[in-house]
Short mmCIF file of C-alpha atoms and ligand atoms in Angstrom, two decimals:
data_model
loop_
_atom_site.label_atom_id
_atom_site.label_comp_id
_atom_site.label_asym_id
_atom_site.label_seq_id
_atom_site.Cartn_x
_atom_site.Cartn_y
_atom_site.Cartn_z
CA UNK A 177 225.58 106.65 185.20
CA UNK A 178 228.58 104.47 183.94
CA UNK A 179 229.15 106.69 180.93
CA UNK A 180 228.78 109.98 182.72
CA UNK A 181 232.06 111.98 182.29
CA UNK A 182 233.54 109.41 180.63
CA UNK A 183 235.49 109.97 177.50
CA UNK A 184 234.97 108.23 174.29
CA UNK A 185 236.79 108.57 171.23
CA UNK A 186 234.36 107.23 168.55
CA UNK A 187 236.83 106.29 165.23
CA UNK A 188 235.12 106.11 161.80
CA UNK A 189 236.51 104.44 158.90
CA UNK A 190 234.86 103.79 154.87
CA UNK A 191 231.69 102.47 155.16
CA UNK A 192 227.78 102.94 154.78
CA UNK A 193 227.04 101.92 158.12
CA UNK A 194 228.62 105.50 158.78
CA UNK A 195 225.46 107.12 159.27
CA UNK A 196 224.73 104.68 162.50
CA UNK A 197 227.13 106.07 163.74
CA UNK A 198 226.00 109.45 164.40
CA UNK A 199 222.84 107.96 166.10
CA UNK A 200 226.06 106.29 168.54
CA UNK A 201 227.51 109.34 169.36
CA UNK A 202 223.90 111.27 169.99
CA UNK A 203 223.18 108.56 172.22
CA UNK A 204 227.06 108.29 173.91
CA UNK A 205 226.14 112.35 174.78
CA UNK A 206 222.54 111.49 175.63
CA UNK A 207 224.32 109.48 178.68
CA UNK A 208 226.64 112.25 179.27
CA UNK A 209 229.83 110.65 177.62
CA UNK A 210 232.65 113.31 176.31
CA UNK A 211 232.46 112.30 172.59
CA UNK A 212 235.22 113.11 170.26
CA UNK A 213 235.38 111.76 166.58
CA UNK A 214 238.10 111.13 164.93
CA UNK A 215 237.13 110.52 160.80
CA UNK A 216 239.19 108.41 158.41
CA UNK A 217 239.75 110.47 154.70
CA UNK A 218 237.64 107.30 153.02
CA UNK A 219 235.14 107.63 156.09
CA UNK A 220 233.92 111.55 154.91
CA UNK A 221 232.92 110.14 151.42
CA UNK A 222 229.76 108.87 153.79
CA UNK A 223 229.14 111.32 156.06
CA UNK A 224 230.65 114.43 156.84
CA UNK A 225 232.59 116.03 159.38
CA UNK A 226 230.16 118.81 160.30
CA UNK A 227 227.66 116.48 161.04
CA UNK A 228 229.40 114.44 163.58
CA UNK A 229 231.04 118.04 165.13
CA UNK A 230 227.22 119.19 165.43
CA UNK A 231 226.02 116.01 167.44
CA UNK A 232 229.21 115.83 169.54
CA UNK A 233 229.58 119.34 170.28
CA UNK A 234 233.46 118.88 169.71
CA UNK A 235 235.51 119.23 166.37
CA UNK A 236 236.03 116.26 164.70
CA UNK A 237 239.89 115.61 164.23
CA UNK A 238 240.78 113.99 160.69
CA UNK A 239 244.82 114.66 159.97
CA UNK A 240 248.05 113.34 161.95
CA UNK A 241 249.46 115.67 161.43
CA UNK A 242 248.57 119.75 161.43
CA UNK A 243 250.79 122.31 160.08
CA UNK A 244 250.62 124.63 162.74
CA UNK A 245 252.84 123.81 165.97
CA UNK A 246 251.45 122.47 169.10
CA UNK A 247 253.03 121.05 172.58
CA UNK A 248 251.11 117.62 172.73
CA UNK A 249 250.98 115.80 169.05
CA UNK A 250 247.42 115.65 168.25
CA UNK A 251 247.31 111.16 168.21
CA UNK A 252 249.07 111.65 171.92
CA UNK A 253 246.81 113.68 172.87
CA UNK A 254 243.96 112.13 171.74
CA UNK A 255 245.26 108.58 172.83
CA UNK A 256 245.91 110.19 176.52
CA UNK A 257 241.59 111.90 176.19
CA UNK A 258 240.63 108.63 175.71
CA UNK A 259 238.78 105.96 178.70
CA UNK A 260 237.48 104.48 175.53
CA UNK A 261 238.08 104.02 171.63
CA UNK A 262 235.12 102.45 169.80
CA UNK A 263 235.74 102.12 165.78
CA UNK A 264 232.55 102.36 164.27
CA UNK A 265 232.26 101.30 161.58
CA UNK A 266 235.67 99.25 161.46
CA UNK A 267 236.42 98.37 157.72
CA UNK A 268 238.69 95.17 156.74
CA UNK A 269 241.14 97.42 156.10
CA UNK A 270 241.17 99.14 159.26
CA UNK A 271 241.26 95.89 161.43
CA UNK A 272 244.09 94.23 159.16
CA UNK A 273 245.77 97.74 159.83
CA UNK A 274 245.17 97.61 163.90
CA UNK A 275 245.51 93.99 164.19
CA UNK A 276 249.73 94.62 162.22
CA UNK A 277 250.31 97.65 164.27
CA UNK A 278 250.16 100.26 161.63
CA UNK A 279 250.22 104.22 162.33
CA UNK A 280 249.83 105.47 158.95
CA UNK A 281 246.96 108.05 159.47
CA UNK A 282 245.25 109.63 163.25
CA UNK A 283 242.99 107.06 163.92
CA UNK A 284 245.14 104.10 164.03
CA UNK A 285 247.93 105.97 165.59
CA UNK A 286 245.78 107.00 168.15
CA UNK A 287 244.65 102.92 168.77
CA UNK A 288 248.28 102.86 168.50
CA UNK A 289 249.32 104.91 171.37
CA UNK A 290 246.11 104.43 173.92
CA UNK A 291 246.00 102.53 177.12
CA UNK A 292 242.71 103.02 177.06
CA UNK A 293 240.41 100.15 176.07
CA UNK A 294 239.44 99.71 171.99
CA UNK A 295 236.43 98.15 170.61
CA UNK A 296 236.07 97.49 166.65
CA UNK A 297 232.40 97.51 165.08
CA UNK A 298 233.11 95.58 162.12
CA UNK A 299 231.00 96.49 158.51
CA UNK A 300 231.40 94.73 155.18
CA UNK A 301 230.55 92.66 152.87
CA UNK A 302 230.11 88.77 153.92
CA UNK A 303 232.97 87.70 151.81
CA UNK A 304 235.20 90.61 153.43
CA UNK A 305 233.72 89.02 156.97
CA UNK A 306 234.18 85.56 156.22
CA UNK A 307 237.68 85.68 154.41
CA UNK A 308 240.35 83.95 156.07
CA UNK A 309 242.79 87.08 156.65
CA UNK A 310 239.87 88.92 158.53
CA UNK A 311 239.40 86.09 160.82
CA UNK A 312 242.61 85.64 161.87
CA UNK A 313 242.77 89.26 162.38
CA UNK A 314 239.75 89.49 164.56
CA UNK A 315 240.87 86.51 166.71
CA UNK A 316 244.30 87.94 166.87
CA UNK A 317 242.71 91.20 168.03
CA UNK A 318 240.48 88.87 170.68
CA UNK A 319 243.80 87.34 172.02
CA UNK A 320 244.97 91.28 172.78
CA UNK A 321 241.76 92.01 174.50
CA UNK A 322 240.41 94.49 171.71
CA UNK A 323 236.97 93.94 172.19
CA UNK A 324 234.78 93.06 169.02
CA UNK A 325 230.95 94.13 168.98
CA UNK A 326 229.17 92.03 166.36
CA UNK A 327 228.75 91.99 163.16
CA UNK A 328 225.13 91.24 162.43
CA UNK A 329 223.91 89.32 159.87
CA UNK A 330 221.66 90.58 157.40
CA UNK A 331 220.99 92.39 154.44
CA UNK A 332 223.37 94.48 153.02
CA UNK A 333 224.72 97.53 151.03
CA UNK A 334 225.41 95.60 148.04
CA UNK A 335 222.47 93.70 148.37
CA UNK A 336 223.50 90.58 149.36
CA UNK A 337 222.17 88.98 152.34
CA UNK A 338 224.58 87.40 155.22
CA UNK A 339 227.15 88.16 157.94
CA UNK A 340 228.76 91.91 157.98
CA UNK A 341 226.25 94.04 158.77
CA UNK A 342 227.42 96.77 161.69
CA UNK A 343 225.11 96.31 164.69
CA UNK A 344 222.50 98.98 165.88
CA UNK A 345 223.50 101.97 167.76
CA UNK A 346 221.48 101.07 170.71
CA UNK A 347 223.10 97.26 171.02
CA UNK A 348 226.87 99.47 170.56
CA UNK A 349 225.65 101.88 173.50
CA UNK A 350 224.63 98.65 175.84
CA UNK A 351 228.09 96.85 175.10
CA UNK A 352 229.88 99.95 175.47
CA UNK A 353 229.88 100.12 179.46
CA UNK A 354 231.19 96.40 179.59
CA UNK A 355 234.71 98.01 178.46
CA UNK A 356 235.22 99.39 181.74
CA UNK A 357 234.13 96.50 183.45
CA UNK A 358 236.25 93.71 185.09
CA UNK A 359 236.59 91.60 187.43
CA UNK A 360 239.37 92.19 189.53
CA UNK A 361 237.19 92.87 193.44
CA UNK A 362 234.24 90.19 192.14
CA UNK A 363 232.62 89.34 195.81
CA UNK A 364 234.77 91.64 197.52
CA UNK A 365 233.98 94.78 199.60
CA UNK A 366 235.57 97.86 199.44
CA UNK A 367 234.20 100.83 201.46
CA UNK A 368 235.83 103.96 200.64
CA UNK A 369 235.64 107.50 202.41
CA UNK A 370 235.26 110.88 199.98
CA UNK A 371 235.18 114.75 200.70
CA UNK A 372 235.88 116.90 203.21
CA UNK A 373 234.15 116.93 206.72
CA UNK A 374 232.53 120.27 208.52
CA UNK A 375 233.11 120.61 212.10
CA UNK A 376 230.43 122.75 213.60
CA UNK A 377 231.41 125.71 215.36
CA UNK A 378 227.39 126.90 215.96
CA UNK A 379 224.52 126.11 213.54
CA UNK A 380 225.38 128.63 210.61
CA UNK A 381 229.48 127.75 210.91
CA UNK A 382 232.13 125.60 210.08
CA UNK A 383 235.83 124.12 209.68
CA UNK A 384 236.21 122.72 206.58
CA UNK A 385 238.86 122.37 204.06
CA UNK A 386 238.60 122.25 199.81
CA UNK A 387 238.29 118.71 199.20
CA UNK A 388 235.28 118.07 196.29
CA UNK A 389 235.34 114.44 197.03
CA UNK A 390 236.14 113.74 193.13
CA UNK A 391 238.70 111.42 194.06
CA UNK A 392 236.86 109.55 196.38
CA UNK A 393 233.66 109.47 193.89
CA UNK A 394 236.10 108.28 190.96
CA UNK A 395 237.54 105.58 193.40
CA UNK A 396 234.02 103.91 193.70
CA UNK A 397 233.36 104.04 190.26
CA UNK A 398 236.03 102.00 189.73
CA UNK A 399 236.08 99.97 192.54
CA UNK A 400 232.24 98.96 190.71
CA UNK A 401 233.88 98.88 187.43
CA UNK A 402 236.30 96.59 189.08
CA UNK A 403 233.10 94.19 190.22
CA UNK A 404 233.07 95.01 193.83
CA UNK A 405 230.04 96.07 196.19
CA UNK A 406 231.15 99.12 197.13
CA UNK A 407 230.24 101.53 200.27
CA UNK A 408 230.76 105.25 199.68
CA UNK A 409 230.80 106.94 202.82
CA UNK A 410 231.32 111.01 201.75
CA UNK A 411 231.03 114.31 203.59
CA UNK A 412 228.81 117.35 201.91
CA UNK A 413 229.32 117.31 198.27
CA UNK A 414 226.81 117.86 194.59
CA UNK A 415 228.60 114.91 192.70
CA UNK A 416 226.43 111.76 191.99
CA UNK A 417 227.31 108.40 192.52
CA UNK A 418 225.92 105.04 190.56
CA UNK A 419 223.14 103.63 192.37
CA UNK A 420 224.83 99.94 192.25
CA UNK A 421 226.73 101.78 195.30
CA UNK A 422 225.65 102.30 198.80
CA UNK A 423 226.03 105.70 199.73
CA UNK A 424 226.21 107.04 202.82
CA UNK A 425 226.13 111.30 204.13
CA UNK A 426 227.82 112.49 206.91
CA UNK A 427 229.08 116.04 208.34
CA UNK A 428 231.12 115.29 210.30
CA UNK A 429 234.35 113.27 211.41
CA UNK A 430 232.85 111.43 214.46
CA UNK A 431 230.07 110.46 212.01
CA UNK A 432 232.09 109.60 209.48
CA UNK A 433 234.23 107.35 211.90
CA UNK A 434 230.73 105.83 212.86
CA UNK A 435 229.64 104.98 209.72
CA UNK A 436 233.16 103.23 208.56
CA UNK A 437 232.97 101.26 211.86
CA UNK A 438 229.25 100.12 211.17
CA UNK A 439 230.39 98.57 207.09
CA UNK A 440 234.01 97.44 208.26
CA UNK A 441 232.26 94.31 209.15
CA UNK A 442 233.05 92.14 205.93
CA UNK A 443 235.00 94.38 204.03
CA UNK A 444 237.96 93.54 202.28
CA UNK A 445 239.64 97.15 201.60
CA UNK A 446 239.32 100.16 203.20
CA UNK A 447 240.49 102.99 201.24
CA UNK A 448 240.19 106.77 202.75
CA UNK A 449 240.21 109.72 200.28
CA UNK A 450 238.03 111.25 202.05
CA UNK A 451 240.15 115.20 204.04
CA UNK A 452 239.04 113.90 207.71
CA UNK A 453 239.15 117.09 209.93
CA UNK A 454 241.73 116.65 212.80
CA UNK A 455 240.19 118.72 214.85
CA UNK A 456 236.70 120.43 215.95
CA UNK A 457 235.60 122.71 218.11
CA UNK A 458 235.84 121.56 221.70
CA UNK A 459 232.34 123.55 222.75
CA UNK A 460 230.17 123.69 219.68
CA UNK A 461 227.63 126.21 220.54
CA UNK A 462 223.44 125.81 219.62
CA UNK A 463 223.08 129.04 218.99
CA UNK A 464 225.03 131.53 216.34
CA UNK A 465 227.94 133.07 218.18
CA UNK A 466 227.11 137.10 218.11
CA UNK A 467 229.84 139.39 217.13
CA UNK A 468 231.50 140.90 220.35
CA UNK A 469 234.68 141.47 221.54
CA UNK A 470 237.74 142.41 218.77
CA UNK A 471 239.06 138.39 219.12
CA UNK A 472 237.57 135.11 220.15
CA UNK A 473 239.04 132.22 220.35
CA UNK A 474 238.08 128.88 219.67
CA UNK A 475 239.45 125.82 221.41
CA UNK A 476 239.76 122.62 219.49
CA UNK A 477 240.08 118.67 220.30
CA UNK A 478 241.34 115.95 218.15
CA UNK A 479 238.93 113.73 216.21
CA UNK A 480 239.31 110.17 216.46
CA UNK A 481 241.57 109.01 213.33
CA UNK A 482 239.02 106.73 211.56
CA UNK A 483 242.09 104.73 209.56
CA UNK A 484 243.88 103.70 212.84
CA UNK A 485 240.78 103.04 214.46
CA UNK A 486 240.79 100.28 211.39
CA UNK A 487 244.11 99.16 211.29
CA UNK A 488 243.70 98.43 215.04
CA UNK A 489 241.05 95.95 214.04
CA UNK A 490 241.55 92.25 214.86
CA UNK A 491 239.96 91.36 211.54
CA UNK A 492 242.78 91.85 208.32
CA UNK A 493 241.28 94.35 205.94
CA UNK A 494 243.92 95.67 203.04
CA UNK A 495 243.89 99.45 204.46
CA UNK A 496 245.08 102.60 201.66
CA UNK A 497 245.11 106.06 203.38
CA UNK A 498 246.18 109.07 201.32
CA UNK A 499 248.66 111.76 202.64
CA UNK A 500 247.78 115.60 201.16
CA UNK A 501 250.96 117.57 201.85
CA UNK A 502 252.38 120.30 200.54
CA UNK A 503 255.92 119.67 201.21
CA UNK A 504 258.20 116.57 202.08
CA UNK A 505 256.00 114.45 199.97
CA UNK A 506 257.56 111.37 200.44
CA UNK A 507 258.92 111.40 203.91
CA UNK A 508 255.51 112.70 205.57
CA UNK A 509 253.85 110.33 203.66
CA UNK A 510 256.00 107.48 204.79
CA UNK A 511 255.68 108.54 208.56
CA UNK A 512 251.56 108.15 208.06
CA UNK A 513 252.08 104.80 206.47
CA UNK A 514 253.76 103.43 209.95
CA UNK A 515 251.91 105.41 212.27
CA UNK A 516 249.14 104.01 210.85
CA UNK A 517 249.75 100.70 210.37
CA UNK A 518 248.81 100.44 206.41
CA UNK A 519 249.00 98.39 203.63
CA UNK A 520 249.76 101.30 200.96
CA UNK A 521 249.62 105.41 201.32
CA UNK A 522 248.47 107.42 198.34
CA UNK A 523 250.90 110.54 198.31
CA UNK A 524 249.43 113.77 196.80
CA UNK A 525 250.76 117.01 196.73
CA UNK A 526 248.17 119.93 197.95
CA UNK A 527 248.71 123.29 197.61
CA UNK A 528 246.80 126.61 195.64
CA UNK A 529 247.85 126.99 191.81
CA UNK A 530 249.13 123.23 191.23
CA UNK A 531 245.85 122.15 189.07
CA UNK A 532 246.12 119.00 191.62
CA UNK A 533 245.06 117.86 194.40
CA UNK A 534 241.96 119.26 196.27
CA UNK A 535 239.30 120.25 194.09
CA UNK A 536 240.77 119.71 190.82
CA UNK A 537 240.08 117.14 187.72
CA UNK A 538 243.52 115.97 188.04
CA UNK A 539 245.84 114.20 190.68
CA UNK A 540 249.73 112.94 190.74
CA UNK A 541 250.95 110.62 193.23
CA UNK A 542 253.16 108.60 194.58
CA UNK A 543 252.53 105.18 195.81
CA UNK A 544 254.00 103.72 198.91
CA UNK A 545 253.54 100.38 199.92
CA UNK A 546 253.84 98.81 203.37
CA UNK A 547 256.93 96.58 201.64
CA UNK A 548 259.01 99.51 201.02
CA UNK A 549 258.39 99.64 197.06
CA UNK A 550 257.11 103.25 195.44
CA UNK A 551 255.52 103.92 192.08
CA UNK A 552 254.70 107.22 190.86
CA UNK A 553 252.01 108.19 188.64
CA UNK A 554 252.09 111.15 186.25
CA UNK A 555 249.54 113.68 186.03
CA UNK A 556 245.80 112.51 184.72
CA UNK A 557 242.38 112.85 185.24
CA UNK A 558 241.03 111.42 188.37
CA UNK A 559 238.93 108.82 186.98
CA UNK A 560 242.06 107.06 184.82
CA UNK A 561 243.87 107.45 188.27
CA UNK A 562 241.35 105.73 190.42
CA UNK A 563 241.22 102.58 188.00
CA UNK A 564 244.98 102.25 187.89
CA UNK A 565 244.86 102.74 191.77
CA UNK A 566 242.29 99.96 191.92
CA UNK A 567 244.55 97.62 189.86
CA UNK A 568 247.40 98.37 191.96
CA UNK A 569 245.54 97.40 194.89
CA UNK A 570 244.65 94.64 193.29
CA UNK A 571 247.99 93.31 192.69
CA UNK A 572 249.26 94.37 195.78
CA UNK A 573 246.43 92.26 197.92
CA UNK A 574 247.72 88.95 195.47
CA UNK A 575 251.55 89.48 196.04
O1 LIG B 696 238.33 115.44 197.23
P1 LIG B 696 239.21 115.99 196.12
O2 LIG B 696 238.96 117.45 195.85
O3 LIG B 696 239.14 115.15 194.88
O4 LIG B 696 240.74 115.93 196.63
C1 LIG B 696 241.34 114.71 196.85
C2 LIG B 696 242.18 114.72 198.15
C3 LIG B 696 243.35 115.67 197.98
C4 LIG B 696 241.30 115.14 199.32
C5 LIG B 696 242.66 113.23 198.34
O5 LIG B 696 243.44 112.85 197.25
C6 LIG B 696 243.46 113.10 199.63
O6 LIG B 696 244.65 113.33 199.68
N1 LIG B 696 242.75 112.70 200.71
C7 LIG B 696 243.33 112.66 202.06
C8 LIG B 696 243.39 114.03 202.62
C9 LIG B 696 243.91 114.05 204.05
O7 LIG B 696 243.17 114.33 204.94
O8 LIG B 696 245.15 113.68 204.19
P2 LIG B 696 245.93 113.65 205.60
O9 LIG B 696 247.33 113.56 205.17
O10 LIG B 696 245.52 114.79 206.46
O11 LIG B 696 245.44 112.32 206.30
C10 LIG B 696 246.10 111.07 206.10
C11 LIG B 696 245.10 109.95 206.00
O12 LIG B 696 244.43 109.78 207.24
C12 LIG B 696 244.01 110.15 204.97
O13 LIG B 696 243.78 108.93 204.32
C13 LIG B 696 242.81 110.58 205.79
O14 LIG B 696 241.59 110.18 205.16
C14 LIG B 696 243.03 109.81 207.07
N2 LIG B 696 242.48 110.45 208.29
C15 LIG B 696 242.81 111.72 208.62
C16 LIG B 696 242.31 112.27 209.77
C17 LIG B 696 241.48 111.51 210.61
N3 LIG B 696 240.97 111.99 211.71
N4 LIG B 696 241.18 110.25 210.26
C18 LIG B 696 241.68 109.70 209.14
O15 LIG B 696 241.41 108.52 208.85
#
């Protein structure tokens, strides 16, 4: 489930060990990963481009620079795809060439330009391996946190026998998930709300509102990423969660406020994504309203607010609402984070057409925290967001 949606940029560079790699990327799209390959000139003497665009279902992207124009450069926006890069195989060459910073060709300038995480999967010979330059590049690599998946030892393309070999596909696929992992919430709890809520008006009706629950889905992931034990407490939705998290249903508001009062115990954060209805319908009626008089009416009371229900707790929990609004930003957004007494408000602008927001891959907000301080983040996917919202919080709970 870790590697669902998740988008890996597999980087191949000269080597025999090439042909692994397809067996990698068959497996990366086995587990549901977005592959995308990007193919050194020396790496399609092994294998070609066609055959790693038929197993990944994506072209395979192989020059820096294209002759026709485009807005986004393809190595930014490659670099900006990416939640992972994983060079497989990784030549000398390429890790003397990561390890100094060059940018001479795509795939380092995309290693170049990433946030995201980068593994190398060295292959050579054992005298390549062993050589004193390649070891100071690979620890130099380990200080920057590039992570560094074998080599094996064994026999070899030149027929020698000792350290260089790449490792198997199947050991790259099982180390693979550990880039995402860290251990920022070890032993903490974090229960987060997701989705909208329905509000029953009689058994075949409903207020609602357009919230998928991606953000709040993307939030857990990363919150387990992140090492906590999470709670997922989410209102109607078809995504899937890991099943490392506990994952609770609800309809409605008032059960949604139950279920966050029954995990609070123990809980360290509280984040809620989730679109809580303000309102239902005062007199929800058992049976389906029949179609009468030209207007009806429907009279509605406030639901409890779950977040100030938490911040009113005795017990200190870090609490992060979100604010959807589709004007004053800021200033609305600010008035929630008083009202409700919380650590840090998530400011997103909501609104048809924006490609943001409710029901969209993507999100842009602005960060307000309790001390005064504001940080904005540009448009991205929802799953890069969530893990820089998690580090925030992180840092936020430590100041
Ligand atoms: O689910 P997606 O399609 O991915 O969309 C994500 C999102 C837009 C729903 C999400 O990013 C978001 O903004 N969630 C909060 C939406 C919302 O209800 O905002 P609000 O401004 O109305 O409420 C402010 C805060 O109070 C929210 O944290 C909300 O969860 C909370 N609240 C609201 C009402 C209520 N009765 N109890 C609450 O705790």
């Amino acid at each position: 489930m870790i590697m669902q949606n998740k988008n890996i940029i597999i980087g191949m560079t000269g080597g025999i060990a090439a042909y692994k790699t397809a067996e990698l990327v068959r497996g990366l799209c086995n587990l549901k990963a977005k592959v995308r390959v990007i193919m050194t000139k020396n790496s399609e003497e092994f294998i070609t481009p066609l055959t790693m665009q038929t197993l990944s279902g994506e072209p395979v992207y192989t020059e820096l620079f294209k002759t026709h124009f485009r807005k986004n450069l393809e190595h930014i926006a490659l670099s900006r795809f990416a939640d992972a890069v994983v060079v497989a195989p990784a030549s000398a060459n390429f890790i003397a060439k990561l390890t100094h910073g060059l940018a001479d060709d795509l795939l380092s300038a995309v290693c170049l330009a990433t946030t995201a995480p980068i593994a190398v999967v060295p292959a050579m010979n054992k005298e390549m391996w062993q050589a004193a330059i390649t070891q100071e590049n690979i620890a130099a690599l380990k200080k920057r946190n590039i992570f560094v998946f074998g080599p094996a030892s064994g026999e070899q393309a030149c027929g020698e026998v000792g350290f260089g070999r790449m490792i198997e596909p199947q050991e790259i696929l099982k180390l693979i998930p550990k880039m995402f992992e860290s251990q920022l919430f070890y032993g903490k709890k974090i229960v987060i709300t997701a989705g909208p809520t329905r509000e029953n008006i009689d058994p075949v009706r409903y207020i609602s509102n357009y919230s998928s629950s991606k953000m709040g889905y993307a939030l857990a992931e990363a919150a387990l990423e992140a090492g906590a034990y999470v709670v997922l407490i989410s209102g109607p939705t078809n995504l899937d969660c890991s099943t490392k998290i506990k994952h609770i249903n609800i309809h409605t508001a008032e059960e949604m406020h139950k279920a966050v009062m029954q995990e609070i115990s123990a809980c360290d954060v509280f984040i809620s994504a989730a679109a809580v209805s303000d309102y239902r319908p005062a007199n929800s009626s058992s049976q389906k309203t029949k179609k009468g008089t030209e207007r009806i009416s429907i009279e509605l009371k406030r639901n409890p607010d779950i977040l100030s229900a938490v911040t009113s707790l005795k017990r200190k929990i870090f609490v992060v609402g979100f604010a959807a609004e589709t004007k004053n930003l800021v200033a609305n957004a600010k008035e929630k984070l008083i009202n409700k007494k919380l650590n840090m408000i998530i400011a997103n602008k909501v609104g048809s057409g924006l490609g943001l927001g409710f029901d969209s891959d993507d999100n842009e907000v602005v960060i307000l925290h309790k001390n005064g301080k504001s940080v904005k983040f540009p448009k991205m996917r929802k799953n890069k967001l969530a893990r820089e919202l998690i580090k925030t919080i992180r840092s936020a709970m430590l100041s």
